[in-house]
XYZ file of C-alpha atoms in Angstrom:
600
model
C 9.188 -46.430 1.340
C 12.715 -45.482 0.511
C 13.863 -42.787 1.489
C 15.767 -41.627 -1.418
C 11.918 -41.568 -3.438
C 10.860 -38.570 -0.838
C 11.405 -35.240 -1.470
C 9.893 -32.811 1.177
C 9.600 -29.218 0.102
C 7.412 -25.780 0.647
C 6.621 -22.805 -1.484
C 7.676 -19.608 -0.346
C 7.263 -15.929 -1.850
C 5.415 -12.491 -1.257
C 1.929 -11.733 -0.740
C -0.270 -12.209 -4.261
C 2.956 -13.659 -6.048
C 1.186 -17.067 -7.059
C 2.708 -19.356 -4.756
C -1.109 -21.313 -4.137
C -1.859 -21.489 -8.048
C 1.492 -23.187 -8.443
C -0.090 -25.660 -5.922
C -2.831 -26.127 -7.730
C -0.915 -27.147 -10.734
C 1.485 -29.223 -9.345
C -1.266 -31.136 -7.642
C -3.451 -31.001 -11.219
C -0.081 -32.280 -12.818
C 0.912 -35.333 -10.659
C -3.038 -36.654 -10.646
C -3.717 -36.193 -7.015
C -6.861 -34.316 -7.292
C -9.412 -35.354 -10.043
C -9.922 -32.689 -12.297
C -14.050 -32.557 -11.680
C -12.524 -31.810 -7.687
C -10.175 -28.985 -8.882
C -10.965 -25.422 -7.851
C -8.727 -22.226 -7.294
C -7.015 -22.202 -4.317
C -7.362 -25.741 -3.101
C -4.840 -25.551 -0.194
C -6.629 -22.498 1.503
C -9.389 -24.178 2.978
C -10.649 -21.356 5.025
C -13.353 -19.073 2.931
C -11.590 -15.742 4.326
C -8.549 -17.005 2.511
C -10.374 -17.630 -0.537
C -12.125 -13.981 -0.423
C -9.002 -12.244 0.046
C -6.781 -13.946 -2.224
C -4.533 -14.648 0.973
C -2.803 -17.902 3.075
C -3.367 -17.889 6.590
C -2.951 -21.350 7.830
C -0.622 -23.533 6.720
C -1.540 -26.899 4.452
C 0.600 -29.809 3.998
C -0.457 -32.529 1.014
C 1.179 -35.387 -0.374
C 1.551 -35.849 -4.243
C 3.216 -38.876 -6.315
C 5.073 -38.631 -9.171
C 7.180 -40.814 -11.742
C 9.400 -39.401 -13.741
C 9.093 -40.582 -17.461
C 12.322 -42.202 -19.454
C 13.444 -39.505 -21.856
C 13.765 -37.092 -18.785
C 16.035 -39.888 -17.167
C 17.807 -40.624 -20.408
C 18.406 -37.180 -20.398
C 19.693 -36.553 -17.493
C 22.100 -40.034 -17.267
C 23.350 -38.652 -20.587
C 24.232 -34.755 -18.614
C 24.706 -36.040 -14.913
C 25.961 -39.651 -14.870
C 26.325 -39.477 -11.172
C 22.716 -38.707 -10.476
C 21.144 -41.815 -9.473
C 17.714 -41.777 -11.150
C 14.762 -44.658 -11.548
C 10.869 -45.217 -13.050
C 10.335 -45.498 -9.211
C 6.980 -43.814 -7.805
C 8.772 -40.068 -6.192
C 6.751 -38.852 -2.866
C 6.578 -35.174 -2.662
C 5.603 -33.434 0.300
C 4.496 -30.277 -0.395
C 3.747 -27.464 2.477
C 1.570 -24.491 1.444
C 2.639 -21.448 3.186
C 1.358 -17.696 4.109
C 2.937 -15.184 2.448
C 1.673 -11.986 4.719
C 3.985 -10.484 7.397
C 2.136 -11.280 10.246
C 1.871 -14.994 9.573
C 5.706 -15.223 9.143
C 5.941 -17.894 11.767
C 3.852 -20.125 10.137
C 6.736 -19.988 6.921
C 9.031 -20.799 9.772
C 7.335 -23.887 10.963
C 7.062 -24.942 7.728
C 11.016 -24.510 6.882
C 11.769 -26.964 9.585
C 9.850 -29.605 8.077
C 11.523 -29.257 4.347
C 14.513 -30.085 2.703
C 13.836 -27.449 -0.128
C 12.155 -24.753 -1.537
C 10.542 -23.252 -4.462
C 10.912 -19.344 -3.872
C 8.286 -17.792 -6.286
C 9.030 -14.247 -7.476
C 6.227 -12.269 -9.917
C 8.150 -11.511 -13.142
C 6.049 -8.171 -12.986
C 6.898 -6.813 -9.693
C 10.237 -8.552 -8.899
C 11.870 -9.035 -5.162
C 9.386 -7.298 -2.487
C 9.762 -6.822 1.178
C 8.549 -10.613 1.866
C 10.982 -12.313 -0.905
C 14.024 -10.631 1.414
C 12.589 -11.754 4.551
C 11.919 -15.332 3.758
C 15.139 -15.637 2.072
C 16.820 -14.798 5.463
C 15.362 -17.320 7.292
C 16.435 -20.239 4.618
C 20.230 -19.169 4.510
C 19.888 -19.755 8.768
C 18.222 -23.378 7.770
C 20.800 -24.542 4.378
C 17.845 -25.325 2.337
C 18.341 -26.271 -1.258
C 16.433 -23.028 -2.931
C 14.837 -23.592 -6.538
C 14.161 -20.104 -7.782
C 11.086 -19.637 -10.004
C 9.828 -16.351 -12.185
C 6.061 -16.640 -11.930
C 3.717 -14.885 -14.591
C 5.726 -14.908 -17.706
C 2.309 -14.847 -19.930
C 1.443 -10.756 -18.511
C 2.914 -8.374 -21.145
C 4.148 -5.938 -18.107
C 6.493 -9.160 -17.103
C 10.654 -7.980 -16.880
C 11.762 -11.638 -16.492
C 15.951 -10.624 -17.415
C 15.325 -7.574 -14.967
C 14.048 -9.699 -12.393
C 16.034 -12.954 -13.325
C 19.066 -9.955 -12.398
C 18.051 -8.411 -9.488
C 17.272 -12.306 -8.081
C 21.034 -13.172 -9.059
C 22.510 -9.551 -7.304
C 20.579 -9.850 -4.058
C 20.867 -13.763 -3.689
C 23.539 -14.964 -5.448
C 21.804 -17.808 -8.242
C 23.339 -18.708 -11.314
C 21.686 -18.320 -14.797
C 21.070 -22.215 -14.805
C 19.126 -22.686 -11.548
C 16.078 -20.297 -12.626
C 12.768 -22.286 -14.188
C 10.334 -19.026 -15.930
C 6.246 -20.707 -15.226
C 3.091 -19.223 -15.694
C 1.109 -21.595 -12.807
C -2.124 -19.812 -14.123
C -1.685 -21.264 -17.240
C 0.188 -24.549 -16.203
C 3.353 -23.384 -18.338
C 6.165 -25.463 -17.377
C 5.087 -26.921 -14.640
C 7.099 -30.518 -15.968
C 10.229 -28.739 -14.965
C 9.592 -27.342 -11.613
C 8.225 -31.425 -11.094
C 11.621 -32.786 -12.078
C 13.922 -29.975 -10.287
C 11.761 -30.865 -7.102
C 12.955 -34.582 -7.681
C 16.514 -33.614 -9.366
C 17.685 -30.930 -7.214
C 16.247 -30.902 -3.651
C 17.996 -33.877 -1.663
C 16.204 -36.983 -0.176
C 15.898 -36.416 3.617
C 18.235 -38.211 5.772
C 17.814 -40.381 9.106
C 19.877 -42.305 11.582
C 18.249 -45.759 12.021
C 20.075 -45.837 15.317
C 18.340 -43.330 16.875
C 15.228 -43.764 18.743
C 11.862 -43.038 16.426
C 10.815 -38.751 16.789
C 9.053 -36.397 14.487
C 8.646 -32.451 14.850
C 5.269 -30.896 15.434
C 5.008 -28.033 12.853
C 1.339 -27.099 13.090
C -1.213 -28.165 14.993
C -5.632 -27.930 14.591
C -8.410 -28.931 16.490
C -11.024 -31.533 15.266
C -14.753 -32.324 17.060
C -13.909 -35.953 16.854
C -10.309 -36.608 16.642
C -9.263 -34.074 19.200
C -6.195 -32.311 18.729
C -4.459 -33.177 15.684
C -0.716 -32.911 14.833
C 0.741 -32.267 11.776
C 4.336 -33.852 12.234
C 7.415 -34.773 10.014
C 9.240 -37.874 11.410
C 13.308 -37.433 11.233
C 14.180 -40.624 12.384
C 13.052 -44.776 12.240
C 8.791 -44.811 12.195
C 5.867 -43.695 14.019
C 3.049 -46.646 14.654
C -0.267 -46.757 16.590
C 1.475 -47.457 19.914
C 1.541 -44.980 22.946
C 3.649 -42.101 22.117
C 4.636 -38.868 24.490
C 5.123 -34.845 23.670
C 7.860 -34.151 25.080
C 7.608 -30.442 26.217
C 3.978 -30.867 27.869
C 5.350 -34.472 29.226
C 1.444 -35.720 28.005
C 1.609 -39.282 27.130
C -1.670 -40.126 24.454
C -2.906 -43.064 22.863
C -3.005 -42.009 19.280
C -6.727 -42.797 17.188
C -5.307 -42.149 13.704
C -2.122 -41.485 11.871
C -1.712 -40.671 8.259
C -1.116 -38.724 5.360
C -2.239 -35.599 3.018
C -3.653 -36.422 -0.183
C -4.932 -33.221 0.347
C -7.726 -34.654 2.661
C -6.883 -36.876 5.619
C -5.777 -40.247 4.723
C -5.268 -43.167 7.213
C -1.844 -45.366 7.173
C -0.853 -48.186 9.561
C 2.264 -45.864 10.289
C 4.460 -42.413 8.923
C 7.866 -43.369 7.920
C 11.612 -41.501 8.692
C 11.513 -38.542 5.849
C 7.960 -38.380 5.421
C 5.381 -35.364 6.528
C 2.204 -37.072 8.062
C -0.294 -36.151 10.537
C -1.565 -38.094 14.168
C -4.940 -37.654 15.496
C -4.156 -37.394 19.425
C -7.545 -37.312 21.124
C -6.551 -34.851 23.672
C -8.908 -31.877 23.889
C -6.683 -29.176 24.590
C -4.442 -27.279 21.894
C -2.041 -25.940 24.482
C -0.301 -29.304 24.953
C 0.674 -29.728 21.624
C 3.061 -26.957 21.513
C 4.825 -25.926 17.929
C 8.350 -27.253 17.589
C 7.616 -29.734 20.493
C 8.864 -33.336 19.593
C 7.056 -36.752 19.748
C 7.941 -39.817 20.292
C 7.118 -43.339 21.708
C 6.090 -43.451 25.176
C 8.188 -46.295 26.123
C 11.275 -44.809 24.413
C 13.357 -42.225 26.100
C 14.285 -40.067 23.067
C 16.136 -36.805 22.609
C 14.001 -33.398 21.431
C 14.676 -31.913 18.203
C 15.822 -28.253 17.961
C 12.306 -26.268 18.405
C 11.718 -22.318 17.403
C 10.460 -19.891 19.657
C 6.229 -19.384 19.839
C 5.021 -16.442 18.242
C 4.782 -13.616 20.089
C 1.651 -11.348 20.002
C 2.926 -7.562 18.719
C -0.590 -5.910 18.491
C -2.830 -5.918 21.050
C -6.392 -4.648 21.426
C -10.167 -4.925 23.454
C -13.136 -6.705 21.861
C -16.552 -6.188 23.784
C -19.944 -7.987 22.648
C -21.876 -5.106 20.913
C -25.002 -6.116 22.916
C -24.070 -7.399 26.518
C -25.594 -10.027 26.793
C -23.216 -12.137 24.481
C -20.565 -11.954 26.907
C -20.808 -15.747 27.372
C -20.890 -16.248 23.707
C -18.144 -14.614 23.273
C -16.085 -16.282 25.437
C -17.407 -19.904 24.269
C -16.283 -18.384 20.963
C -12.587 -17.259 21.486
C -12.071 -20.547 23.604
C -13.618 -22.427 20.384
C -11.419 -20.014 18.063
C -8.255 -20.609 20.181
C -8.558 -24.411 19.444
C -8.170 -23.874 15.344
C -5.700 -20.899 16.213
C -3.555 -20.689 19.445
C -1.189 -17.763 18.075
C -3.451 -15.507 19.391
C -4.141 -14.231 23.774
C -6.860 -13.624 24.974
C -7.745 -12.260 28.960
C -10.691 -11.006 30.590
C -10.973 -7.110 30.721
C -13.961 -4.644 31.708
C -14.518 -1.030 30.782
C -17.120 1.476 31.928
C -18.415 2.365 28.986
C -18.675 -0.961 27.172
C -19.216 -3.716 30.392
C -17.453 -7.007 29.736
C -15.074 -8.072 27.069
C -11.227 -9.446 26.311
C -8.101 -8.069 25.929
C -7.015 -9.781 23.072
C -2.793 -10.283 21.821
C -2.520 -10.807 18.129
C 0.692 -11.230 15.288
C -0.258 -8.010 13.376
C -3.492 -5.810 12.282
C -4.255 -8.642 9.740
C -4.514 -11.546 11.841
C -6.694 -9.410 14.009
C -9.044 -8.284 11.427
C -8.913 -12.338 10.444
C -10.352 -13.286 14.169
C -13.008 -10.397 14.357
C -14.464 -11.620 10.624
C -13.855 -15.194 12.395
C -15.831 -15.077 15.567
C -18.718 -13.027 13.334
C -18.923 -15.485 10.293
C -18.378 -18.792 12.372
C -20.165 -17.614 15.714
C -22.508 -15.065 14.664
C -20.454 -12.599 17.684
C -20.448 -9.041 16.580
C -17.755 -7.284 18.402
C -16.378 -3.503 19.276
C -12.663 -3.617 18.861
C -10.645 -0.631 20.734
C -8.326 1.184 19.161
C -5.054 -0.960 18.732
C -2.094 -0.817 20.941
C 1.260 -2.541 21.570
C 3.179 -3.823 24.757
C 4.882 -0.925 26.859
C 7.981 -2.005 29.119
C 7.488 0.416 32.067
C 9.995 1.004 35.096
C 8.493 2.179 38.235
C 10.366 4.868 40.405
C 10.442 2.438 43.370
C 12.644 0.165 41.061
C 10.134 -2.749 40.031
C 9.383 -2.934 36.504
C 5.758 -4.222 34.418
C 4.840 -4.732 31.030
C 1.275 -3.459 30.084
C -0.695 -3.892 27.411
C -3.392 -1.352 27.211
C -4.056 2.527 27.948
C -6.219 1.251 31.243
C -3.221 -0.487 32.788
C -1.048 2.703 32.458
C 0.136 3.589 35.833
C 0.085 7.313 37.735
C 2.434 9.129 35.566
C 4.141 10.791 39.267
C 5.092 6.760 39.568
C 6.994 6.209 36.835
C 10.433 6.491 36.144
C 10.938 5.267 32.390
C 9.009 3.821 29.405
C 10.182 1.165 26.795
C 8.616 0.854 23.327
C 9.564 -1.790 20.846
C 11.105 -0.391 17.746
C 10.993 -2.735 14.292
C 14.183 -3.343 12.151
C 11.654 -2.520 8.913
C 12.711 -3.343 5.421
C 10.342 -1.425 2.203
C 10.278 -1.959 -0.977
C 9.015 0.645 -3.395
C 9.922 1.852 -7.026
C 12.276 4.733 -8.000
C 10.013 7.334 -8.610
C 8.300 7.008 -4.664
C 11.605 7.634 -2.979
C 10.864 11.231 -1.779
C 7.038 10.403 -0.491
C 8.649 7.296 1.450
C 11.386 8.979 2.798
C 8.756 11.659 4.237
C 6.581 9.521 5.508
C 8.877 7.352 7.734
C 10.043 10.735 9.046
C 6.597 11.569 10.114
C 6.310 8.384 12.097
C 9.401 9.183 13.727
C 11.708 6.270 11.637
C 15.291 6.384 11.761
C 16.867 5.419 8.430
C 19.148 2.777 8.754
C 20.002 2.314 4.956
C 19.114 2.995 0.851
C 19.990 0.842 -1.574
C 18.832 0.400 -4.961
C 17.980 -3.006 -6.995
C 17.704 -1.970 -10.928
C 14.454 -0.470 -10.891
C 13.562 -0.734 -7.073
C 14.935 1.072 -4.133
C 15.201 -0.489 -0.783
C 14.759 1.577 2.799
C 15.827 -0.116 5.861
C 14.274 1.816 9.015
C 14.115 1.696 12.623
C 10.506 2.771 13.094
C 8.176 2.158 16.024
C 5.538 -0.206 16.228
C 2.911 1.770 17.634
C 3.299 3.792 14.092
C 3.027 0.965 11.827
C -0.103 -0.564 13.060
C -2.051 2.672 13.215
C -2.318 4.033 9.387
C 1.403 3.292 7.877
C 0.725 0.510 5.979
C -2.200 1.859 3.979
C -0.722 5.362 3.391
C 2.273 3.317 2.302
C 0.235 1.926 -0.525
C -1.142 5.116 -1.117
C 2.498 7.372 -1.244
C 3.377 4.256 -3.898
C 0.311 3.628 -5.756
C -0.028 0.244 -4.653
C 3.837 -1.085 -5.403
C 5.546 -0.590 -2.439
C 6.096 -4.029 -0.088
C 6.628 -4.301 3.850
C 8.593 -6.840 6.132
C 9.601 -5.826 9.594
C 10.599 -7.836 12.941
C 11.739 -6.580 16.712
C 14.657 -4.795 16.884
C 14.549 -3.675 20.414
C 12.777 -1.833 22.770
C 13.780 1.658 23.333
C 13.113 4.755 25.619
C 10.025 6.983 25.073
C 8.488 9.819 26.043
C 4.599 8.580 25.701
C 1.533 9.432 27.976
C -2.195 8.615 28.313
C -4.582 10.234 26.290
C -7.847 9.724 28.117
C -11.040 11.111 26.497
C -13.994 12.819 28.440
C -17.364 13.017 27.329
C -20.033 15.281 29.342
C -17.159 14.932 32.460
C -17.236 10.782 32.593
C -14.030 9.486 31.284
C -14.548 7.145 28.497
C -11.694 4.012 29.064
C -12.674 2.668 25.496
C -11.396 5.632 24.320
C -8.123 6.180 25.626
C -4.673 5.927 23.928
C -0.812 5.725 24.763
C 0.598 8.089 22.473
C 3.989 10.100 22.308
C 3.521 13.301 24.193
C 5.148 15.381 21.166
C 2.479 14.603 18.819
C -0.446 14.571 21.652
C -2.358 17.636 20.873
C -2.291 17.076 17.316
C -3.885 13.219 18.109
C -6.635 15.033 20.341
C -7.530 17.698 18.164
C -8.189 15.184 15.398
C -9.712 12.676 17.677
C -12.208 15.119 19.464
C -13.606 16.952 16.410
C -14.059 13.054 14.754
C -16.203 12.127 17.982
C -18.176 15.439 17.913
C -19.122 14.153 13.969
C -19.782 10.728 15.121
C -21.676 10.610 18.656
C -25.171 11.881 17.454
C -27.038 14.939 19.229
C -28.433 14.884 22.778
C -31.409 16.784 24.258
C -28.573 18.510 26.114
C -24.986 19.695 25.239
C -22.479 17.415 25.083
C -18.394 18.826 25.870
C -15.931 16.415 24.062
C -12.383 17.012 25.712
C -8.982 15.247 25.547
C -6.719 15.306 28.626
C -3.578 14.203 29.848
C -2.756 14.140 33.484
C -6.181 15.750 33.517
C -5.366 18.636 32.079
C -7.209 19.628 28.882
C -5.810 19.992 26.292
C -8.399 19.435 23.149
C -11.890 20.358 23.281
C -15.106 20.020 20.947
C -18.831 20.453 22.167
C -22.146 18.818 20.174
C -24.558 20.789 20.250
C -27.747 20.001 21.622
C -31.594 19.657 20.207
C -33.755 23.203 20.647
C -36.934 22.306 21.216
C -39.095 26.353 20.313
C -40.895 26.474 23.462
C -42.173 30.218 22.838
C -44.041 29.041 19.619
C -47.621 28.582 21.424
C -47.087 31.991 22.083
C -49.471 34.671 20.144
C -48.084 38.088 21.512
C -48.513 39.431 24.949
C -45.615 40.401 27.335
C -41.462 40.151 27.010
C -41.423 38.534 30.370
C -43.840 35.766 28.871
C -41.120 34.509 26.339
C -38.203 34.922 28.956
C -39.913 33.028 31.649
C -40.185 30.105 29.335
C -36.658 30.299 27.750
C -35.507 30.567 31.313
C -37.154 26.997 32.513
C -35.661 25.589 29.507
C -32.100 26.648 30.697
C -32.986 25.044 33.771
C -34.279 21.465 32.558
C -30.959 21.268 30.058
C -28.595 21.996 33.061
C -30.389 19.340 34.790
C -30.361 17.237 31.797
C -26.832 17.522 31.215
C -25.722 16.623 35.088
C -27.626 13.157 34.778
C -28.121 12.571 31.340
C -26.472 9.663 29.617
C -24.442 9.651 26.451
C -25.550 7.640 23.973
C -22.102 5.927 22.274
C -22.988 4.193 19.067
């Protein structure tokens, strides 16, 4: 194949703004799924991603396309010097996520593209992920096509939006294509500007054969499977070698997307293919490592940094004796998805379980509905916490990751917390209720600007206040409209302590927090009174206290059952009743010194 009929490209936009329908038509349009095979969403192959209307992982496919004559009568007639032909176009499509916390899998995908098509709804205009995604192309000189999506919805402001596009990014009035991909409204055009306007991808015939590993998945059969777009000469069957692992493999199959697996003798310079390695752990087939032949002593491409895990939290088997399970399960889990840690960690109250390091609250939520759907593991997850740089007053320094690892407060000497650079996106009319809530999470507004109808905060605001509530009170304050993008800005100096949590006098790990020590009592007067509703009643009275440094400083007691021990009475003597009430008194004391609480 020549590489001047390939055209390698991925869609990019904001959460919900179409960017898998347009798939769907675009693979409806060029024939590569029969239309008895066509169903919504065909790219997200995952059923969570179906349910919530969301891309998680990442899926390449390979479409062909022929352009017919009056479109290349046309354009000989406008633009002489474009060379076109009736030759059969390859288009390499990559599907991509369009949540925050799966912003490194747009990032893998970039490096594998020549162009893309950034989709923007014509109803709610540039949000929070538009702006992010938009800086990473200008860092990678990709040819953008930008498309208005949902044209046919009466609340669509295509010339306000088709403005606020050309403001912010700079297009002219000519580049913009207006689709409805629900309705397969032209979806011809956004075919031929793939094939007119995003360049063929280029290779040096001189240099030795390599391809970039962009994603990577795990398959009972084929092993470890690599999803890879060659830059230079071919890739065949023959031994080939991963450069940053150093693991030489014999490869079982290579091919293409078409959107399900399909065998070839070899993946050509330019093209996007995939390479069944055999080998049977994930780890080795890093993301942005480089492969090549074996016998060939070939120079890496330019990787990206892993993800990093941000949000970090416990998960415990709700009965025990799944501990084993779970662990099969999140070693299983880790095959299909390696952005996420996982280390062994023990509490008290709950017995075994993992400390688990994940990209954001979603991707989280995604592995907990994971291991239950696909394992049948129900889990407890802790409350959710972030990595804390701490310096020790001897002068050594750690990094923890929960409230158990937090050190003797007399020991330390400073504590770090990373801050995000955070970008929102919310209408006009929200300004105030934005504004007040960033303050209450302690942001520091870094700038306001306003896009016609939209206003745009920039804020430096602390992680360990986004993932608690600020994202849904976010939608609340804007009923629904405002957007969110944010990445690490730094980490910075903080006051914080432990908050541990005592229940009848036995501390209760599970339920500790790291939290600032200005806003402590408020977080234990909230948190005790929501345990004394939660943890049902005893026999005997139950004390719910917060302390820091163990000193109290919240407390909340649950009362305990009354059995009426002087009912059998009939009448008779005071002394009677008191004797009885008395030897009650006694037998809850006892009870409450070695009774157990119950934590549902």
């Amino acid at each position: 194949m020549n590489n001047k009929f390939i055209r390698n490209f991925a869609i990019v936009a904001h959460i919900d703004h179409g960017k898998s329908t347009l798939a769907d038509r675009l693979l409806e349009a060029t024939g590569t799924i029969e239309p008895r095979l066509m169903k919504e969403q065909i790219l997200d192959s995952n059923p969570i991603e179906r349910e919530r209307g969301i891309t998680i992982k990442l899926a390449p496919v390979r479409m062909k396309f022929t352009l017919d004559s009056s479109t290349i009568g046309r354009v000989r007639l406008h633009t002489p010097e474009v060379s076109l032909s009736h030759s059969e176009y390859i288009l390499n499509l990559i599907d991509t996520p369009g949540h925050v916390d799966f912003s490194y899998e747009v990032s893998r995908s970039l490096s594998a593209c020549e162009g893309i098509l950034l989709v923007v709804d014509a109803t709610q205009g540039i949000q929070a992920q538009t702006l992010a995604h938009m800086r990473l192309i200008k860092d990678t000189k990709l040819k953008v096509i930008p498309i208005i999506n949902k044209i046919d919805l009466p609340a669509a402001k295509i010339a306000e939006v088709k403005k606020s596009l050309q403001e912010t990014f700079g297009f002219a009035d000519s580049e913009f294509i207006e689709i409805s991909a629900k309705f397969g409204v032209n979806i011809d055009k956004v075919l031929e500007a793939i094939i007119l306007r995003i360049p063929a991808p280029v290779s040096d015939s001189a240099t030795p054969a390599s391809g970039l590993v962009f994603s990577s998945v795990y398959d009972l059969h084929k092993g470890v499977v690599i999803y890879v777009r060659v830059f230079d000469k071919e890739i065949t069957k023959a031994p080939l070698k991963l450069y940053a692992s150093n693991t030489i493999f014999n490869p079982i199959e290579l091919g293409f997307f078409t959107p399900g697996m399909q065998p070839s003798k070899s993946i050509a310079a330019g093209e996007v293919g995939y390479i069944a390695t055999g080998l049977k752990d994930l780890s080795l087939a890093k993301v942005g490592d480089t492969v090549g032949f074996a016998s060939e002593k070939f120079v890496p491409l330019p990787g990206y940094r892993e993800p990093k895990p941000m949000v970090f939290l416990s998960l415990y088997p709700v009965d025990n004796d799944n501990f084993l399970l779970l662990r099969q399960s999140l070693e299983k889990l880790h095959l299909s998805d390696s952005s996420f840690t996982y280390s062994l960690h023990s509490s008290a109250a709950l017995g075994k379980g993992y400390l688990c390091g994940f990209l954001g609250l979603l991707h989280a939520d995604i592995v907990r509905e994971r291991l239950n759907r696909e394992f049948g593991v129900e889990v407890i997850a802790t409350a959710p916490s972030v990595e804390y740089k701490i310096k020790m007053t001897e002068g050594s320094s750690r990094t923890i990751h929960s409230p158990e690892d937090f050190p003797d407060p007399s020991l330390i000497s400073e504590i770090a917390e990373p801050v995000m650079y955070t970008t929102v996106y919310t209408p006009k009319s929200t300004v105030g209720a934005m504004m007040q809530l960033c303050q209450e999470k302690r942001g520091e507004l870094v700038n306001l600007q306003y896009l016609s109808n939209q206003a745009v905060f920039t804020y430096l605001l602390p992680l360990s206040e986004i993932i608690l509530d600020f994202f849904d009170r976010l939608k609340s304050a804007s009923s629904g409209f405002a957007s969110l993008d944010y990445e690490l800005f730094e980490y910075r100096k903080v006051d914080a302590v432990k908050l541990d949590i005592i229940l009848n006098h036995d501390k209760v790990d599970a339920f500790s927090q790291i939290v600032v020590r200005e806003n402590a009592r408020v977080i234990a007067e909230k948190l005790v009174t929501a345990l004394k509703d939660l943890i049902p009643r005893h026999q005997f009275e139950i004390p719910v206290q917060a302390a820091i440094s163990g000193q109290i400083i919240a407390r909340a007691d649950i009362k305990a059952f009354r059995k009426d021990v002087t009912q059998k009475l009939y009448g008779g003597d005071r002394t009677r009743k008191d004797k009885l009430l008395e030897a009650q008194k006694k037998g809850k004391k006892r009870l409450r010194q070695f009774g157990k609480v119950e934590i549902p």
